Amino acid sequence: MSRRPESDTPRQPSQIAILRYLRVHGPAARIDIGTATGLSPATVTSLTADLMTQGLVQESHPATNGNGATNANGTHGSTRGRPKVLLDLVPGAACVIGVKLTINLIEIALGNFKGEIERNTEHSIKTRDLNAQELIDLLIKLIDRFIKDNNDIITTPPVGISVAVQGVTDSNSGEIIWSPALRQRQIAITKPLTERYGGIVQMSNDANCIATAITQNTALHGGGDFAVIMLGYGIGMGLVLNGNVYNGHFGTAAEFGHMKYQPDGPLCNCGRRGCLEAYIGDYAILRDAMGLVDLPDTNSLHPSEEQMMDLVARARNGNEDLADLFRHAGKILGYGIANLIALLGPKQIFITGSGARAYDLMEPELHRGLNLAQVPELRRGPEITHLAWDKDLALQGAVGQSLLRHDENMFQAGNGN
Ligand SMILES: [Zn+2]
């Protein structure tokens, strides 16, 4: 009896689906992979055999009770009560590098094929002193040193480099359009890094990387469209539609912070007036606070975490003028979220970032703003979740983005139609 022709089941997308499932869910039995991906048991067996031959997937035997017969081809052993054989990604099948660029800080991480961060380093650098060429030269120097310092585990060249940048980026062209971390605008990042390292180099803003990290974390996210709003120096957003981070046709989509609240409102760091960010961003709150309280030696352009924490503490300790600033920021955030819901109707909205330090002060007014702005008949959620700020999430997402692209590349190369 002949097998169903393989052409009925395109192998590449199915293999990518299996890799992605294992990366998100960890070790899994063939039957569970089949259920999750909709592939038949025979197809799962055939495809995972291919993936094992390619050294991408391995059998992972759960701890056995004593007998522990570690036979290499464990699939056809005795059937009596043996533990399910699980499949897992081979961590060393490939490695990728994630880079994160924020104001005065460059971080570099090494991710394995499972998406786990194995090593990372931080460099405090006056990023705003760098021009475009100095930035590129520095990134190359730091990445070179990182690869050299970790040559005990980086035994093959990284298959991808993904750069997460604070600010507005064009993920199609690989350019930083504008970043608060840099003085110069329009800096091409991916081209010189591709010339230096080959492989897949990509770049996106940090909010998109965080969105990617959330899609790969089943504890945070159970499926469906979602947005993650990042509060901090500026206001960013990552948008996930149909399982993918949405960058828009021009590669610059989801700039939530630069949607307008009042066209002739206060000056935004983008150079225009009245953006949501010009009311909610750290610099905006500090700028308004300077008119209300005495602040020592303030550089309002780049408030420090200590300065912001000081404002939050004073607001919590009864300074009603300062508390009003946070409430007002919360209300305007609520208006912005109402627009987002009206336009896209996501299932869930996460709010995170260092600026969420004052979320408790902002939240009641956020919901008031949301209720005032929403059409009552269209009010159907979504769930708004405050996600405790985890500064490693962007790097985690950068690593994840590299691996997603690497999976596609591996299987597209052999797809000769
Ligand atoms: Zn703006």
Coordinates of C-alpha atoms and ligand atoms in Angstrom, one line a residue:
M1 CA 0.0 0.0 0.0
S2 CA 1.5 3.3 -1.0
R3 CA 1.8 6.2 1.3
R4 CA -0.1 9.4 0.6
P5 CA 2.2 11.5 -1.6
E6 CA 4.2 13.9 0.5
S7 CA 3.2 16.8 -1.8
D8 CA -0.3 16.7 -0.2
T9 CA 1.3 17.9 3.0
P10 CA 3.8 20.7 2.5
R11 CA 6.7 19.6 4.7
Q12 CA 8.4 22.9 5.3
P13 CA 5.5 24.8 7.1
S14 CA 4.8 21.7 9.1
Q15 CA 8.4 21.3 10.2
I16 CA 8.5 25.0 11.1
A17 CA 5.3 24.5 13.1
I18 CA 6.8 21.6 15.0
L19 CA 10.0 23.5 15.8
R20 CA 7.9 26.5 17.0
Y21 CA 5.7 24.3 19.1
L22 CA 8.7 22.7 20.8
R23 CA 10.3 26.1 21.4
V24 CA 7.3 27.5 23.1
H25 CA 6.0 24.4 25.0
G26 CA 9.3 22.6 25.7
P27 CA 9.6 18.8 25.5
A28 CA 6.5 17.1 24.1
A29 CA 5.3 13.7 23.1
R30 CA 4.6 13.1 19.4
I31 CA 0.9 12.7 20.1
D32 CA 0.7 16.1 21.7
I33 CA 2.7 17.7 18.9
G34 CA 0.1 16.2 16.5
T35 CA -2.8 17.5 18.5
A36 CA -1.4 21.0 18.7
T37 CA -0.3 21.3 15.1
G38 CA -3.2 19.3 13.5
L39 CA -0.8 16.9 11.8
S40 CA -1.6 13.2 11.6
P41 CA 0.5 10.8 13.8
A42 CA 2.2 9.3 10.7
T43 CA 3.1 12.8 9.5
V44 CA 4.5 13.8 12.9
T45 CA 6.6 10.6 13.1
S46 CA 7.9 11.2 9.6
L47 CA 8.7 14.9 10.0
T48 CA 10.2 14.5 13.4
A49 CA 12.4 11.7 12.1
D50 CA 13.7 14.2 9.5
L51 CA 14.3 16.8 12.1
M52 CA 16.2 14.3 14.2
T53 CA 18.3 13.4 11.2
Q54 CA 19.1 17.1 10.7
G55 CA 20.2 17.3 14.3
L56 CA 17.5 19.8 15.3
V57 CA 15.4 17.6 17.5
Q58 CA 16.2 14.8 19.9
E59 CA 14.4 12.4 22.1
S60 CA 14.4 13.4 25.7
H61 CA 13.7 10.6 28.1
P62 CA 12.0 11.6 31.3
A63 CA 13.8 10.4 34.4
T64 CA 13.1 6.7 34.6
N65 CA 12.8 4.7 37.8
G66 CA 16.0 2.6 38.0
N67 CA 16.0 0.5 34.9
G68 CA 16.9 3.6 32.8
A69 CA 17.7 1.7 29.7
T70 CA 19.3 4.5 27.7
N71 CA 19.0 2.8 24.4
A72 CA 19.7 5.3 21.6
N73 CA 16.7 4.3 19.5
G74 CA 14.3 4.4 22.3
T75 CA 11.2 4.6 20.1
H76 CA 10.7 0.8 19.7
G77 CA 11.4 -0.6 23.1
S78 CA 9.1 -2.6 25.2
T79 CA 5.6 -1.1 25.4
R80 CA 4.7 -2.1 29.0
G81 CA 4.3 1.0 31.0
R82 CA 7.3 2.7 29.7
P83 CA 7.3 6.5 30.1
K84 CA 6.3 8.5 27.0
V85 CA 9.2 9.5 24.9
L86 CA 9.4 13.2 24.6
L87 CA 10.9 15.2 21.8
D88 CA 12.9 18.4 22.4
L89 CA 14.9 20.8 20.5
V90 CA 18.7 20.3 20.5
P91 CA 20.0 23.4 22.3
G92 CA 23.3 23.5 20.4
A93 CA 21.7 23.1 17.0
A94 CA 22.3 26.8 16.3
C95 CA 23.0 30.0 18.3
V96 CA 21.8 33.5 17.8
I97 CA 22.8 36.9 19.2
G98 CA 20.4 39.4 20.6
V99 CA 21.5 43.1 21.0
K100 CA 19.5 45.7 22.9
L101 CA 20.2 49.4 22.5
T102 CA 18.6 51.8 25.0
I103 CA 19.7 55.2 26.4
N104 CA 23.3 54.7 27.7
L105 CA 23.2 50.9 27.7
I106 CA 24.0 48.2 25.1
E107 CA 23.3 44.6 26.1
I108 CA 24.3 41.5 24.2
A109 CA 22.9 38.0 24.7
L110 CA 23.6 34.6 23.4
G111 CA 20.5 32.5 22.7
N112 CA 20.5 28.8 21.9
F113 CA 18.3 26.9 19.5
K114 CA 15.7 26.4 22.2
G115 CA 15.5 30.2 22.7
E116 CA 17.1 30.2 26.1
I117 CA 19.6 33.0 26.9
E118 CA 22.9 31.3 27.9
R119 CA 25.1 34.3 28.4
N120 CA 24.7 38.1 28.4
T121 CA 26.8 41.2 29.0
E122 CA 26.0 44.9 29.6
H123 CA 28.0 47.9 28.5
S124 CA 27.3 51.4 30.0
I125 CA 28.1 53.7 27.2
K126 CA 27.2 57.3 26.5
T127 CA 25.1 56.4 23.5
R128 CA 24.0 59.9 22.7
D129 CA 27.7 60.9 22.1
L130 CA 27.9 58.4 19.2
N131 CA 27.4 59.3 15.6
A132 CA 26.1 56.7 13.1
Q133 CA 29.5 55.3 12.1
E134 CA 30.8 55.3 15.7
L135 CA 27.6 53.3 16.7
I136 CA 28.2 50.7 14.0
D137 CA 31.9 50.4 14.8
L138 CA 31.1 50.0 18.5
L139 CA 28.4 47.4 17.9
I140 CA 30.8 45.4 15.7
K141 CA 33.5 45.7 18.4
L142 CA 31.2 44.6 21.2
I143 CA 29.7 41.7 19.2
D144 CA 33.2 40.5 18.1
R145 CA 34.4 40.6 21.7
F146 CA 31.3 38.8 22.9
I147 CA 31.8 36.0 20.4
K148 CA 35.5 35.7 21.3
D149 CA 34.8 35.8 25.1
N150 CA 32.2 33.0 24.7
N151 CA 34.0 30.8 22.2
D152 CA 33.7 27.9 24.6
I153 CA 30.0 27.6 23.7
I154 CA 29.9 29.6 20.4
T155 CA 31.4 26.9 18.3
T156 CA 29.7 27.7 15.0
P157 CA 29.0 31.3 13.7
P158 CA 25.7 32.7 15.0
V159 CA 22.9 32.1 12.5
G160 CA 21.2 35.4 13.3
I161 CA 21.6 38.7 15.0
S162 CA 18.6 40.6 16.1
V163 CA 18.8 44.2 17.4
A164 CA 16.2 45.6 19.7
V165 CA 16.2 49.4 19.7
Q166 CA 14.4 51.9 21.9
G167 CA 12.6 54.3 19.6
V168 CA 11.1 54.3 16.1
T169 CA 12.5 51.8 13.7
D170 CA 11.9 50.6 10.1
S171 CA 12.1 46.9 10.2
N172 CA 11.8 46.6 6.4
S173 CA 14.9 48.7 5.7
G174 CA 16.7 48.0 8.9
E175 CA 17.1 51.6 9.8
I176 CA 16.7 53.3 13.2
I177 CA 14.5 56.2 12.2
W178 CA 14.7 58.0 15.5
S179 CA 15.8 56.8 19.0
P180 CA 16.1 58.7 22.3
A181 CA 19.3 56.8 22.8
L182 CA 20.9 58.5 19.8
R183 CA 21.4 62.1 18.6
Q184 CA 21.5 61.2 14.9
R185 CA 18.4 60.0 13.0
Q186 CA 18.1 57.6 10.1
I187 CA 20.9 55.2 10.9
A188 CA 21.2 52.0 8.8
I189 CA 21.9 49.1 11.2
T190 CA 21.2 45.8 9.5
K191 CA 23.2 46.5 6.3
P192 CA 26.7 46.9 7.9
L193 CA 26.1 44.1 10.4
T194 CA 25.0 41.8 7.6
E195 CA 28.2 42.7 5.7
R196 CA 30.2 41.9 8.7
Y197 CA 28.5 38.8 10.0
G198 CA 26.4 37.4 7.1
G199 CA 23.4 35.3 8.3
I200 CA 20.2 37.0 9.1
V201 CA 20.4 40.4 10.7
Q202 CA 17.2 42.1 11.7
M203 CA 16.2 45.0 13.8
S204 CA 13.0 46.2 15.4
N205 CA 11.9 48.4 18.3
D206 CA 12.1 47.0 21.8
A207 CA 8.3 46.9 22.1
N208 CA 8.1 44.5 19.1
C209 CA 10.7 42.3 20.7
I210 CA 8.7 42.2 23.9
A211 CA 5.6 41.3 21.9
T212 CA 7.6 38.4 20.4
A213 CA 8.7 37.2 23.8
I214 CA 5.1 37.2 25.0
T215 CA 4.0 35.1 22.0
Q216 CA 6.5 32.6 23.0
N217 CA 5.5 32.4 26.7
T218 CA 2.5 30.3 27.4
A219 CA 2.3 31.5 31.0
L220 CA 1.6 35.0 29.7
H221 CA -0.4 34.5 26.6
G222 CA -3.0 32.0 25.6
G223 CA -3.5 32.9 22.0
G224 CA -5.4 35.6 20.2
D225 CA -4.5 39.1 19.0
F226 CA -2.9 41.3 21.6
A227 CA -1.0 44.6 22.1
V228 CA 1.7 45.3 24.6
I229 CA 2.1 49.0 25.6
M230 CA 5.5 50.0 27.0
L231 CA 5.5 52.9 29.3
G232 CA 8.9 54.5 30.0
Y233 CA 11.0 57.3 28.7
G234 CA 8.7 57.1 25.6
I235 CA 5.6 55.1 24.9
G236 CA 6.0 52.1 22.6
M237 CA 3.7 49.4 21.4
G238 CA 4.1 45.9 20.0
L239 CA 1.0 44.5 18.2
V240 CA 0.5 40.8 17.5
L241 CA -2.2 40.0 14.9
N242 CA -2.8 36.4 13.7
G243 CA 0.2 35.2 15.7
N244 CA 2.7 37.6 14.1
V245 CA 4.2 40.9 15.2
Y246 CA 2.6 43.5 12.9
N247 CA 5.0 46.0 11.4
G248 CA 2.7 47.4 8.7
H249 CA 3.5 47.8 5.0
F250 CA 6.2 50.4 5.7
G251 CA 7.8 48.5 8.6
T252 CA 7.1 51.3 11.1
A253 CA 3.6 50.4 12.4
A254 CA 2.1 50.5 15.9
E255 CA 3.6 53.8 17.0
F256 CA 0.9 54.1 19.7
G257 CA 2.9 56.8 21.5
H258 CA 2.7 59.1 18.6
M259 CA -1.0 58.9 18.0
K260 CA -2.4 62.4 18.7
Y261 CA -4.3 63.4 21.8
Q262 CA -4.3 67.2 21.1
P263 CA -2.8 68.3 17.8
D264 CA -1.4 71.5 19.3
G265 CA -0.6 70.1 22.7
P266 CA 2.8 69.9 24.5
L267 CA 6.0 69.1 22.5
C268 CA 6.7 65.5 21.9
N269 CA 10.2 64.1 21.6
C270 CA 9.5 63.1 18.0
G271 CA 9.4 66.9 17.3
R272 CA 5.6 67.1 16.8
R273 CA 3.0 68.3 19.4
G274 CA 0.3 66.6 21.3
C275 CA 1.2 62.9 20.9
L276 CA 0.1 60.6 23.7
E277 CA 3.7 60.3 24.7
A278 CA 4.0 64.0 25.4
Y279 CA 1.6 63.4 28.3
I280 CA 2.5 59.9 29.5
G281 CA 6.3 59.5 28.8
D282 CA 8.7 59.9 31.7
Y283 CA 10.2 63.0 30.2
A284 CA 6.7 64.5 29.9
I285 CA 5.8 63.8 33.5
L286 CA 9.1 65.2 34.8
R287 CA 8.7 68.3 32.6
D288 CA 5.3 69.0 34.1
A289 CA 6.5 68.2 37.6
M290 CA 9.2 70.8 37.3
G291 CA 6.5 73.5 37.4
L292 CA 5.0 72.0 40.5
V293 CA 7.8 71.0 42.9
D294 CA 11.4 71.8 43.5
L295 CA 13.6 69.3 41.7
P296 CA 17.4 69.3 42.2
D297 CA 19.6 69.5 39.1
T298 CA 17.2 68.1 36.6
N299 CA 18.0 67.1 33.1
S300 CA 14.4 66.9 31.9
L301 CA 15.4 65.5 28.6
H302 CA 16.5 62.2 30.1
P303 CA 15.1 61.6 33.6
S304 CA 16.8 58.9 35.6
E305 CA 15.0 56.0 37.3
E306 CA 15.9 57.6 40.6
Q307 CA 14.2 60.9 39.6
M308 CA 11.1 59.1 38.4
M309 CA 10.9 57.0 41.6
D310 CA 11.3 60.1 43.7
L311 CA 8.2 61.7 41.9
V312 CA 6.2 58.5 42.4
A313 CA 7.1 58.3 46.1
R314 CA 6.1 62.0 46.6
A315 CA 2.8 61.3 44.8
R316 CA 2.1 58.3 46.9
N317 CA 3.0 60.2 50.1
G318 CA 0.4 62.8 49.6
N319 CA 1.6 65.3 47.1
E320 CA -1.7 65.7 45.3
D321 CA -0.3 67.9 42.5
L322 CA 2.1 65.1 41.5
A323 CA -0.5 62.4 42.0
D324 CA -2.7 64.4 39.6
L325 CA 0.0 64.3 37.0
F326 CA 0.1 60.5 37.1
R327 CA -3.7 60.3 37.2
H328 CA -3.9 62.6 34.1
A329 CA -1.3 60.5 32.3
G330 CA -3.5 57.4 33.2
K331 CA -6.6 59.1 31.8
I332 CA -4.9 59.9 28.5
L333 CA -3.5 56.4 28.3
G334 CA -7.2 55.3 28.7
Y335 CA -8.2 57.4 25.8
G336 CA -5.4 56.0 23.7
I337 CA -6.4 52.5 24.6
A338 CA -10.0 53.2 23.7
N339 CA -8.8 54.2 20.2
L340 CA -6.8 51.0 19.9
I341 CA -9.8 48.9 20.9
A342 CA -12.1 50.7 18.5
L343 CA -9.7 50.2 15.7
L344 CA -8.4 46.6 16.3
G345 CA -10.4 45.0 19.1
P346 CA -7.5 42.9 20.5
K347 CA -8.2 40.1 22.9
Q348 CA -5.7 41.3 25.5
I349 CA -3.7 44.4 26.2
F350 CA -0.5 44.2 28.3
I351 CA 0.9 47.3 30.0
T352 CA 4.5 47.1 31.0
G353 CA 7.8 49.0 30.9
S354 CA 9.7 50.9 33.6
G355 CA 7.0 53.6 33.5
A356 CA 4.5 51.1 34.8
R357 CA 6.2 51.8 38.2
A358 CA 3.3 54.2 38.8
Y359 CA 0.6 52.0 37.3
D360 CA -1.3 51.9 40.6
L361 CA -1.5 55.7 40.5
M362 CA -2.6 55.7 36.9
E363 CA -5.0 52.7 36.8
P364 CA -8.3 54.2 38.2
E365 CA -8.1 57.1 35.8
L366 CA -7.0 54.9 32.9
H367 CA -10.3 52.9 33.3
R368 CA -12.3 56.2 33.6
G369 CA -10.7 57.5 30.4
L370 CA -11.4 54.3 28.7
N371 CA -15.1 54.3 29.8
L372 CA -15.5 57.9 28.8
A373 CA -14.1 57.3 25.3
Q374 CA -15.6 54.0 24.4
V375 CA -18.9 53.5 22.6
P376 CA -20.9 51.7 25.3
E377 CA -22.4 49.2 22.8
L378 CA -18.9 48.2 21.6
R379 CA -17.6 47.7 25.1
R380 CA -16.6 44.0 25.1
G381 CA -13.3 43.9 26.9
P382 CA -10.4 43.3 26.3
E383 CA -8.6 42.1 29.3
I384 CA -6.0 44.8 30.4
T385 CA -3.1 43.2 32.2
H386 CA -0.3 44.9 34.1
L387 CA 2.8 42.9 33.4
A388 CA 5.6 43.5 36.0
W389 CA 8.5 45.0 34.2
D390 CA 11.2 42.5 33.2
K391 CA 14.0 44.3 31.5
D392 CA 15.3 41.0 29.9
L393 CA 12.0 40.5 28.0
A394 CA 13.2 42.6 25.0
L395 CA 16.4 40.6 24.6
Q396 CA 14.5 37.4 25.0
G397 CA 12.2 38.6 22.2
A398 CA 15.2 39.6 20.0
V399 CA 16.6 36.1 20.4
G400 CA 13.1 34.7 19.6
Q401 CA 12.9 36.8 16.4
S402 CA 16.2 35.5 15.1
L403 CA 15.1 32.0 15.6
L404 CA 11.8 32.5 13.9
R405 CA 13.6 33.8 10.8
H406 CA 16.2 31.0 11.0
D407 CA 13.5 28.3 11.1
E408 CA 11.9 29.8 7.9
N409 CA 15.2 30.2 6.2
M410 CA 16.3 26.6 6.9
F411 CA 13.2 25.2 5.3
Q412 CA 12.7 27.7 2.5
A413 CA 16.1 27.0 1.1
G414 CA 15.1 23.4 0.2
N415 CA 11.7 24.4 -1.1
G416 CA 12.4 24.4 -4.8
N417 CA 9.1 25.3 -6.5
Ligands
ZN1 ZN 5.4 62.2 19.1

